[in-house]
XYZ file of C-alpha atoms in Angstrom:
569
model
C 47.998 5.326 139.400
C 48.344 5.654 135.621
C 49.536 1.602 135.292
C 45.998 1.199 137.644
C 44.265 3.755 134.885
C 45.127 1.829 132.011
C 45.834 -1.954 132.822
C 43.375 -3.897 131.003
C 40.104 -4.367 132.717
C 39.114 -8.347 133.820
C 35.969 -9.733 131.549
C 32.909 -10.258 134.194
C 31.891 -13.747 134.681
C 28.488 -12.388 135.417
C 26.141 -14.067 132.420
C 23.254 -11.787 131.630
C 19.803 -13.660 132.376
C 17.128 -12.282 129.464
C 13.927 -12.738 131.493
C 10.688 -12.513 129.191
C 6.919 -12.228 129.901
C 6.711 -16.256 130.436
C 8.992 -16.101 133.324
C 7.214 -13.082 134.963
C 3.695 -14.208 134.570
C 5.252 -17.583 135.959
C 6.293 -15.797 139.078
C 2.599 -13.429 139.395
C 0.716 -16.846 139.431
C 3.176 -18.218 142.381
C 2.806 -14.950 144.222
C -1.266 -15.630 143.340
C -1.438 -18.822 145.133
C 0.031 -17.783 147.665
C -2.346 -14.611 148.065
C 0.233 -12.071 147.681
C -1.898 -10.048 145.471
C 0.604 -6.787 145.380
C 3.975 -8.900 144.427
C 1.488 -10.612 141.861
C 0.500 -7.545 140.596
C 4.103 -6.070 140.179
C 4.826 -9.405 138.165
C 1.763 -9.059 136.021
C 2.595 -5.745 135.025
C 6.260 -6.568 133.816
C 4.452 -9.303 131.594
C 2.395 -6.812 130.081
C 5.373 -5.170 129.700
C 7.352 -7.759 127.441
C 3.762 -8.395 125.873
C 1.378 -5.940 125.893
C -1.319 -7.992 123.359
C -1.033 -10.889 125.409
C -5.239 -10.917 126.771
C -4.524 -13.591 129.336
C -1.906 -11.414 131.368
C -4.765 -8.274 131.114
C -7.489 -10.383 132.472
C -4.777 -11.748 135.327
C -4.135 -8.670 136.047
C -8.032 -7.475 136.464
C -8.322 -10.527 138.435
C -5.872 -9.179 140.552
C -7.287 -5.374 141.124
C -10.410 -7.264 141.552
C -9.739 -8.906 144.513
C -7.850 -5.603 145.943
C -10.736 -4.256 145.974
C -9.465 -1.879 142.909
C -12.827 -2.683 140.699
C -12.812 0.645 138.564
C -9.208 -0.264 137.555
C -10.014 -3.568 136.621
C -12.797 -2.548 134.542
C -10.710 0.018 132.686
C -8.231 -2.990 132.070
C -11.109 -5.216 130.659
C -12.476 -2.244 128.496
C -8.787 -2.198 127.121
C -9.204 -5.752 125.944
C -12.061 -5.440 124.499
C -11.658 -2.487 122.713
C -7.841 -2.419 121.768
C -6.208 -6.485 121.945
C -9.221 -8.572 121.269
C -13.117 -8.158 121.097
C -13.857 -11.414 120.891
C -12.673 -12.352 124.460
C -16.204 -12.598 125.793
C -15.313 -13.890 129.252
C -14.622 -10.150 129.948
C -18.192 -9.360 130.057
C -18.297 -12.005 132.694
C -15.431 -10.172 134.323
C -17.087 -6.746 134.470
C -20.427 -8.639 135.660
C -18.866 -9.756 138.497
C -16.964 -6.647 139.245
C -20.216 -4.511 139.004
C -22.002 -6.732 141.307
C -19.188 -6.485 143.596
C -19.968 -2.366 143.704
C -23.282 -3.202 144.323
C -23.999 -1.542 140.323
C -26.863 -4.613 139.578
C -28.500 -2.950 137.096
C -25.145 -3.163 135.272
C -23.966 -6.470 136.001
C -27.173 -7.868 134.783
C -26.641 -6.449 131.627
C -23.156 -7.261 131.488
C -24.284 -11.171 132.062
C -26.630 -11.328 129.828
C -24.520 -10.009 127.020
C -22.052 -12.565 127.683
C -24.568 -15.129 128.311
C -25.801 -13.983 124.471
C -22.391 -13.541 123.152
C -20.838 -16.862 123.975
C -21.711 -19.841 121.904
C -20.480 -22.266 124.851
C -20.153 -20.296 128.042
C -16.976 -21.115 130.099
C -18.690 -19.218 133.221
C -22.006 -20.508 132.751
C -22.897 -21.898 135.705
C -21.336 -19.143 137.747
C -23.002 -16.342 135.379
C -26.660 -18.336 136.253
C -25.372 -17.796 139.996
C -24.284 -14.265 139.499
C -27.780 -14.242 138.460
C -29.503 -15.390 141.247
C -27.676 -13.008 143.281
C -28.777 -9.632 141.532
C -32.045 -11.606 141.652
C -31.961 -11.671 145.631
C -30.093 -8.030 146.244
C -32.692 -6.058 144.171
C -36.125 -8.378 144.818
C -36.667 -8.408 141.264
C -36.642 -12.019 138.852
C -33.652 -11.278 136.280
C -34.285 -10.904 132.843
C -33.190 -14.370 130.823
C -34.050 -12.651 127.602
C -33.088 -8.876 126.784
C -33.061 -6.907 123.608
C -30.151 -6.435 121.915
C -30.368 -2.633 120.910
C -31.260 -1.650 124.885
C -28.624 -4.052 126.079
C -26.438 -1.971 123.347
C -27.455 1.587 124.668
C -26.843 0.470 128.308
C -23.469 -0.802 127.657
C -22.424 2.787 125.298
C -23.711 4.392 128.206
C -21.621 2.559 130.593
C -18.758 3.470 128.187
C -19.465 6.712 128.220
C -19.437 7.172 131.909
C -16.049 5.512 131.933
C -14.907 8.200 129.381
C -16.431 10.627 131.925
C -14.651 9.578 134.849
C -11.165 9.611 132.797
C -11.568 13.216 131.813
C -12.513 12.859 128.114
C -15.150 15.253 128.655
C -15.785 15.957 124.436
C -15.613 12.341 123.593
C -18.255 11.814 126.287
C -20.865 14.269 125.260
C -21.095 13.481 121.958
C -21.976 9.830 123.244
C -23.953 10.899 125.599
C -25.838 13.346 123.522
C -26.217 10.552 121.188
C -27.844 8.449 123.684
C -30.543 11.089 124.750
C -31.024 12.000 121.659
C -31.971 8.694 120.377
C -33.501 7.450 123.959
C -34.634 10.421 125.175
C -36.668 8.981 128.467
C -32.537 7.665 129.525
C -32.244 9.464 132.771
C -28.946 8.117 133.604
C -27.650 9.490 130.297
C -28.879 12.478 131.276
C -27.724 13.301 134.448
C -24.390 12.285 133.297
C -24.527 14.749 130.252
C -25.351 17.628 132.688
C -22.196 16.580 134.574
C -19.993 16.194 131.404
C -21.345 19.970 130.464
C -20.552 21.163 133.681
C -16.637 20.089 133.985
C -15.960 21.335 130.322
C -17.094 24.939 131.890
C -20.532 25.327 130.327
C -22.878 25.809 133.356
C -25.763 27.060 131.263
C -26.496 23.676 129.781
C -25.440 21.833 132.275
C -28.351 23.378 134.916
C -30.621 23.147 131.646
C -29.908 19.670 131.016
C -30.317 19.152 134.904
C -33.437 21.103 134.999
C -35.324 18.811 132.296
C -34.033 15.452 134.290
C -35.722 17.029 137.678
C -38.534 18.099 135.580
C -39.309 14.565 134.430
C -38.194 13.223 137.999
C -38.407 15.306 140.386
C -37.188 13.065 143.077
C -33.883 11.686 140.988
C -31.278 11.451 143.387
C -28.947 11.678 140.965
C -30.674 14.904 139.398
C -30.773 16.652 142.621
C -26.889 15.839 143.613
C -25.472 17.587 140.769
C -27.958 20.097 141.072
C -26.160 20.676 144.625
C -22.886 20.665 142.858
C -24.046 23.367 140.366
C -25.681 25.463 142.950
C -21.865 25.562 144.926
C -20.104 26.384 142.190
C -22.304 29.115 141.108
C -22.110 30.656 144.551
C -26.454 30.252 144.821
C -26.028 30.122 148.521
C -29.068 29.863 149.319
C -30.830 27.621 146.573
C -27.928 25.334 148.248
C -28.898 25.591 151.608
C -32.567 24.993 151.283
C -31.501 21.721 149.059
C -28.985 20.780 151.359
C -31.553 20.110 153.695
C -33.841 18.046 151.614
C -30.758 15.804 151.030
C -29.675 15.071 154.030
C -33.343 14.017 155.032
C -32.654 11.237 152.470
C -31.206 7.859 153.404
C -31.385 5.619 150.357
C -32.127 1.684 150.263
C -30.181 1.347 146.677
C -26.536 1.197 146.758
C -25.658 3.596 143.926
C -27.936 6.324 145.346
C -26.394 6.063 149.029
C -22.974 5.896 147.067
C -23.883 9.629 145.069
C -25.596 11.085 147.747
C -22.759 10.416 150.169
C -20.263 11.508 148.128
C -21.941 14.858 147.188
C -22.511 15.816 150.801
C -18.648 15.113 151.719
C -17.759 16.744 148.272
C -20.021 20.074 149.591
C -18.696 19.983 153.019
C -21.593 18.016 154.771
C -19.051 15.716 156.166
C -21.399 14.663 159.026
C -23.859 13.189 157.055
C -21.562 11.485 154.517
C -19.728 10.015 157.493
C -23.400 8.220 158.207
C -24.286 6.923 154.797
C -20.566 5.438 154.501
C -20.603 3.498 157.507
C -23.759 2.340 156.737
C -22.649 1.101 153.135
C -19.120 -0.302 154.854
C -21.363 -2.072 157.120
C -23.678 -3.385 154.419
C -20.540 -4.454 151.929
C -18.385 -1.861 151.738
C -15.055 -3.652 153.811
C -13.420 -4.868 151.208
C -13.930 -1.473 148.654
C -10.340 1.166 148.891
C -12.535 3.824 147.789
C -15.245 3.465 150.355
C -12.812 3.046 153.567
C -10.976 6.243 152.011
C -13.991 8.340 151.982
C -15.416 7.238 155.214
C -12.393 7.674 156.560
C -11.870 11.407 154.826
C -15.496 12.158 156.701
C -14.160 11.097 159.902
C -11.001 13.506 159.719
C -13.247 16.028 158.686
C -15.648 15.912 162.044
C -12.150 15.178 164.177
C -13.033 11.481 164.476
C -9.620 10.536 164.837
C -9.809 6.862 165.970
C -12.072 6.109 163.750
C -10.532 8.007 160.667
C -7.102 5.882 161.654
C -8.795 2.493 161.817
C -10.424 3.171 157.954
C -6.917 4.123 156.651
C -5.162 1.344 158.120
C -7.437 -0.923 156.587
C -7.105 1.075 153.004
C -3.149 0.680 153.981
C -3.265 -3.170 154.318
C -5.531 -3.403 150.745
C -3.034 -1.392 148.617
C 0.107 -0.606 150.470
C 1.882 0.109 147.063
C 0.267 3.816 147.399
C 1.311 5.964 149.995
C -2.464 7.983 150.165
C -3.203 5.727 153.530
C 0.683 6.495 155.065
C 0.295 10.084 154.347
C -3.112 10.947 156.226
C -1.746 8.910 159.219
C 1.089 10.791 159.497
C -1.859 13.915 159.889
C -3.576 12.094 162.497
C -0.515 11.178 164.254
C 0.444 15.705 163.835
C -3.516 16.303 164.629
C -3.203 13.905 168.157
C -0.081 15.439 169.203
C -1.012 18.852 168.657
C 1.141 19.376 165.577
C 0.473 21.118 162.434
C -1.849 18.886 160.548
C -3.639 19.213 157.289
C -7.085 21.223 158.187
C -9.122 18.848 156.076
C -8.358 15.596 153.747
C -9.372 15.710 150.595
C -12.146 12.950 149.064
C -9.506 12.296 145.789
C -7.809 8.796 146.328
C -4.405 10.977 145.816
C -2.022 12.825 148.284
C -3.440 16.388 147.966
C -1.569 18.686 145.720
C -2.274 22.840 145.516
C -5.296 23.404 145.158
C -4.728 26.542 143.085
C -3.334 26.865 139.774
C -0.192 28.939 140.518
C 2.546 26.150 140.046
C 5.231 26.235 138.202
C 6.106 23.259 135.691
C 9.577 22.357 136.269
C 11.606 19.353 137.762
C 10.254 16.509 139.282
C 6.772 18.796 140.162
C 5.988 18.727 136.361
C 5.644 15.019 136.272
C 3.760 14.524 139.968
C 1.411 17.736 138.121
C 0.983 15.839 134.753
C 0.021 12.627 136.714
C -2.280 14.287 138.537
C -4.090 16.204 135.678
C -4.384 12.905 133.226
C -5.384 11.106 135.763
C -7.894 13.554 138.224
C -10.933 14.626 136.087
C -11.419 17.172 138.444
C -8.173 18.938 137.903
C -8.540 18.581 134.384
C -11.929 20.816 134.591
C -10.682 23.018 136.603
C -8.202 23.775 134.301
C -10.572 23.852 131.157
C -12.942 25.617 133.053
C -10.070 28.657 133.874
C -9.245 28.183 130.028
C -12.796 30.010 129.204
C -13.338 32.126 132.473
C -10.047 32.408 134.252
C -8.243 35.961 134.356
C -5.181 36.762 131.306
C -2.805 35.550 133.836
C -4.544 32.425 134.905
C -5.223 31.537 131.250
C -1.653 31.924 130.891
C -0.658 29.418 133.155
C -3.185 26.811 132.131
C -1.796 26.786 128.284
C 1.055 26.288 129.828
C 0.089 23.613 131.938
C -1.903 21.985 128.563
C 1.893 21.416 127.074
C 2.771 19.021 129.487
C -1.009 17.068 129.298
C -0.891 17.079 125.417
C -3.948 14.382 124.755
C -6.658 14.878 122.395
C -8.834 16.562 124.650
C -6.533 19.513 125.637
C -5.756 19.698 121.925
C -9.621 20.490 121.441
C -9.411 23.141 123.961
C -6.716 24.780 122.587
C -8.531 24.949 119.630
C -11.635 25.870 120.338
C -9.827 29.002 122.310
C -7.851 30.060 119.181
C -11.045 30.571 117.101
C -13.074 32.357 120.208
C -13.049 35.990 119.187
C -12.962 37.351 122.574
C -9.804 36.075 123.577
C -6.774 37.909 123.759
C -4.433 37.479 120.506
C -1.202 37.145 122.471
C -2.435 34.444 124.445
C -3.489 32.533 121.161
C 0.154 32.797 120.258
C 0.967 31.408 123.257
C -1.525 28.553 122.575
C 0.062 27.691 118.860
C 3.249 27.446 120.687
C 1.875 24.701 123.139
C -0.165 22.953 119.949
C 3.389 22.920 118.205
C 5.218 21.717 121.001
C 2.578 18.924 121.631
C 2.713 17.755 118.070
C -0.608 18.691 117.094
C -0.979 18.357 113.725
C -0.533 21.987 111.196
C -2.622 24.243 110.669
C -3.614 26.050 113.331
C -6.941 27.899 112.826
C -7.333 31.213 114.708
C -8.730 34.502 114.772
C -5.602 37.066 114.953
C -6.260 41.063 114.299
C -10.227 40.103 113.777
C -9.239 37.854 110.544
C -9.345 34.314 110.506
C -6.150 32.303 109.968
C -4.577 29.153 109.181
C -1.073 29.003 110.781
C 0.740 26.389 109.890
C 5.111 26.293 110.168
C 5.026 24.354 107.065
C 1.573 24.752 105.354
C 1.126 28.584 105.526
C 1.020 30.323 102.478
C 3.138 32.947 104.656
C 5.276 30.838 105.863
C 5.475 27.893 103.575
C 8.622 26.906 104.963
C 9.899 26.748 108.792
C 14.603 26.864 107.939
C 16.676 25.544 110.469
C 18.394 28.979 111.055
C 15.059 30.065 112.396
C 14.418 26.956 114.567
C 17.970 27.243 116.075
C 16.974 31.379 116.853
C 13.914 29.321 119.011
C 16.976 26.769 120.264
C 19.185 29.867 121.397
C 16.242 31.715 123.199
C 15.333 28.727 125.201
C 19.204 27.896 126.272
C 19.873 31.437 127.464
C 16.621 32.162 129.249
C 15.850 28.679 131.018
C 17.782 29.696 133.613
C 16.697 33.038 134.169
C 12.849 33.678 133.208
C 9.943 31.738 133.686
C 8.436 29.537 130.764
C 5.611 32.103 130.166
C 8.492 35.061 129.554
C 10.125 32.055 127.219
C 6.761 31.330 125.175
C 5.998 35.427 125.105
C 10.075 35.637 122.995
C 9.023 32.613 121.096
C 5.767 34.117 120.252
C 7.082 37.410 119.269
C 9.628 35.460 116.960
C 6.794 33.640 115.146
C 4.832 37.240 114.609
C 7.805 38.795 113.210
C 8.364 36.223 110.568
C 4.911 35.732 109.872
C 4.603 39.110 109.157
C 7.895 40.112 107.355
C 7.637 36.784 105.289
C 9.054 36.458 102.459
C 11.381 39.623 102.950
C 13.081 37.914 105.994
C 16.838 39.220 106.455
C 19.282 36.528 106.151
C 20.177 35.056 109.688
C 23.626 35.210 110.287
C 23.945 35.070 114.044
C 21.227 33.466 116.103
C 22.551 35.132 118.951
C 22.175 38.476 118.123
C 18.197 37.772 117.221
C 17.698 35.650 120.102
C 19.018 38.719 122.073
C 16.672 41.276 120.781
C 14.031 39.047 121.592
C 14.628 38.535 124.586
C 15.299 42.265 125.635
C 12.218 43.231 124.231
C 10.371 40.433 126.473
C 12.063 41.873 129.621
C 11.850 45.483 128.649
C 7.715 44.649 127.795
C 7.302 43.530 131.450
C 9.799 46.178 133.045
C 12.461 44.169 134.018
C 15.566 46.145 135.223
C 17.820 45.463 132.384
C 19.735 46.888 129.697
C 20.930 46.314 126.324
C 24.395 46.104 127.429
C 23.906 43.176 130.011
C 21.883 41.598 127.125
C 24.391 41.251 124.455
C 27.066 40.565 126.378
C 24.680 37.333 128.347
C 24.814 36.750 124.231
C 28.176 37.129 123.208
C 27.226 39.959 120.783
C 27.628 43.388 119.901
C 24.909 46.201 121.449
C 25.063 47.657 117.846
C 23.262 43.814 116.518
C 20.761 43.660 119.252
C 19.139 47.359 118.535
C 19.690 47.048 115.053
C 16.901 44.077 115.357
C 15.532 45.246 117.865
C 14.483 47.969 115.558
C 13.725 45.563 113.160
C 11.078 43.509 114.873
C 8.947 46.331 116.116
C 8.863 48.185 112.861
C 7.306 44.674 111.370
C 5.237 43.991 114.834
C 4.509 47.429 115.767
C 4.709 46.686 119.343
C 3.368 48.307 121.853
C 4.780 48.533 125.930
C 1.477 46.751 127.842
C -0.211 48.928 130.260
């Protein structure tokens, strides 16, 4: 055994191939002639990978979506080109032409074709753009305009941008577009509607129903107007303001596209599932057998009125289009539980996504934290849920959304955090708690926040009270987290860190000299438990510690003289 153990080892013969984007995007355009749009996608995305300014392997890869049917992911690919790897590429307005028209969005495409009809000097796609043309021309019964002006062109386009923005949960960089827009263009109806809706997921209802209000006032008819009106009406429990609308709405059965597309969607999203099921197979019939999204939801409104058959023929088809996700395989699996008399999911969800809690008690940990995050960056709904319990949920809610906001960390969660450390109502623990999650997100120092009724800038580095942040103190933070991991959730874990940062703030400069991490790290923690009643003593403390009882009350002490804590009721 020990000759085995340390006989020199053979050299491999193996020779390590070093494949770069070339090769992949080599193999994605074999895999494209050959139609296999999923293996061609997979090979795309590992070119993008070895070369992520490469615009050719984008606009592949858009190509790609495109013809699975995936339009609103192409677009957000083509947006990424033109914004972030190279404006100039006009062909992508060509792109996004033909992908609107595809979603039956003319109004859009037209714009989108003229401004790269205008923008190149010698269109590639000219003939097919004149053809793309002709075919908004015949869908809508209207003669195309050759000729546009550049500024409304302009204002359509930011609009469509904003929308985008919208749909990816950006909710702040959105309004002030979109309040941009209206203010400028006032009569933009479109802008407005989508302003009320952008007010409404960042949790401020009373604009949102004002902003809808002047849209219905100027239209009264505006199907768009009257759907979110619906939406407000639900969430503000108006039962019957919703009821007497709901009936108008379902009366309606509209000839454009987009309005059968927002209507229908509104009416599954408020539980009319009956008359969503109609409008979809009418649009699937009209176009719609190629769309994911479309077979999802019409399938989602069969489920929902126990058309079985019907809900399984829709998801098989949204199975062959994109078998990569597993939305299709999952809500098959119900229908197979629901037609054997099984326990089956009561009622599929509209979201392209295999249906998570719908509540926000979860806990971040494990594998769960990164299925959670996914969700939340990616679901705008989730995201304004959670923003919206930010400003109106309960102490323990808000809790668990800061906490949630760590593992998010973008610019938009930053601004919530924020805003909720200057609102003078809120509770002055949980803005601790919310520096914590800024700092651990890398938000940039300081901190502004109204603590004790005084404004403050906290900063680990740039307060004048604490002008420096030593590594004795950061391993203290190091030592609490080790220790309790294991046996306290991370809301008892931020409430010791918290109560760390207070103490130092506070007894800055006349900090004692840390000597023992432990023994601090200890005392914090026992306080934490002993604050929420937790059957432990000091004795089971210090020794979980490795330190002396006499250390852990004799800071123990310490800290609440400085904090003058209090036990919470």
């Amino acid at each position: 055994m020990a000759k085995q153990q340390y006989a020199p080892k053979k050299k491999s013969k193996i020779v390590p191939i070093h494949m770069g984007a070339d090769f992949y995007y080599e193999r994605a355009m074999r895999y494209l002639d050959k139609l296999n749009f999923q293996k061609a996608l997979r090979y795309l995305r590992k070119a993008v990978e070895f070369e992520p300014n490469n615009p050719d392997y984008y606009c592949s890869m858009a190509g790609v979506l495109a013809e699975l049917g995936k339009y609103e992911e192409s677009n957000r690919i083509l947006w990424h080109v033109l914004e972030e790897v190279d404006p100039s590429l006009d062909e992508c307005y060509f792109y996004l032409a033909s992908n609107y028209a595809s979603m039956m969005e003319f109004e859009l495409a037209e714009q989108y074709v003229l401004r790269y009809l205008q923008n190149a000097s010698n269109p590639f796609y000219a003939e097919e753009a004149e053809d793309l043309l002709d075919y908004i021309e015949f869908h809508v019964q209207t003669t195309p305009r050759e000729t546009e002006d550049e500024e409304d062109v302009e204002v359509v386009l930011q609009h469509d941008r904003a929308r985008r923005l919208l749909e990816e949960g950006k909710f702040n960089e959105a309004s002030r577009l979109l309040q941009t827009i209206v203010k400028e263009h006032p009569d933009f109806i479109a802008a407005q509607n989508n302003l009320a809706l952008c007010y409404y997921y960042m949790g401020r209802f009373e604009k949102a129903m004002e902003t809808v209000q002047q849209v219905l006032k100027e239209d009264p008819s505006n199907i768009h107007g009257l759907c979110n009106l619906a939406v407000f009406y639900s969430h503000l429990r108006q039962q019957d303001e919703l009821n007497e609308l709901l009936i108008a709405l379902k009366k309606i059965i509209p000839y454009h596209f987009d309005l059968a597309y927002k209507l229908a969607t509104t009416l599954g999203i408020l539980g009319e599932d009956e008359a969503a099921y109609f409008l979809f197979r009418k649009m699937i019939s009209q176009a719609g057998q190629g769309d994911l999204y479309m077979l999802h939801y019409a399938a989602v409104a069969a489920y929902n009125t126990q058309r079985w058959d019907a809900a399984e023929a829709f998801w098989r088809k949204v199975e062959r289009l994109d078998p990569s996700e597993a939305v299709a395989t999952y809500y098959l699996k119900q229908i197979a539980l629901q037609k054997e008399g099984g326990q089956a999911l009561a009622e599929a969800s509209y979201h392209y996504q295999i249906p998570l809690q719908e509540n926000l008690s979860f806990e971040i940990a494990g594998s769960s934290a990164n299925e959670l995050n996914e969700a939340m960056q990616n679901n705008p709904l989730i995201r304004s849920s959670l923003l919206w319990a930010l400003r109106f949920g309960d102490r323990e809610v808000k809790l668990q959304v800061i906490q949630a906001f760590e593992y998010i960390a973008d610019k938009e969660v930053e601004e919530a955090l924020r805003a909720f450390l200057v609102n003078p109502a809120e509770d002055d623990h949980l803005k601790k708690m919310a520096i914590f999650a800024l700092r651990k997100m890398g938000a940039p120092e300081p901190y502004q926040a109204i603590i004790d009724n005084q404004t403050q800038f906290v900063a680990f580095h740039l307060n004048p009270e604490l002008p420096i942040w030593t590594e004795k103190w950061q391993q203290v933070v190091e030592c609490l987290h080790s220790h309790m991991q294991e046996r306290y959730d991370i809301l008892k874990q931020q409430e010791a860190q918290a109560l760390w940062l207070d103490y130092l703030s506070k007894a800055y400069p006349d900090v004692p000299v840390i000597r023992k991490q432990e023994a601090w790290a200890a005392s914090l923690e026992y306080m934490v438990a002993r604050r929420h009643n937790f059957s432990v003593t000091q004795e089971e403390v210090a020794s979980h510690y490795g330190v002396s009882v006499a250390s852990l009350a004799r800071n123990c002490k310490l800290i609440t003289s400085v904090c003058q804590l209090r036990k919470e009721k």
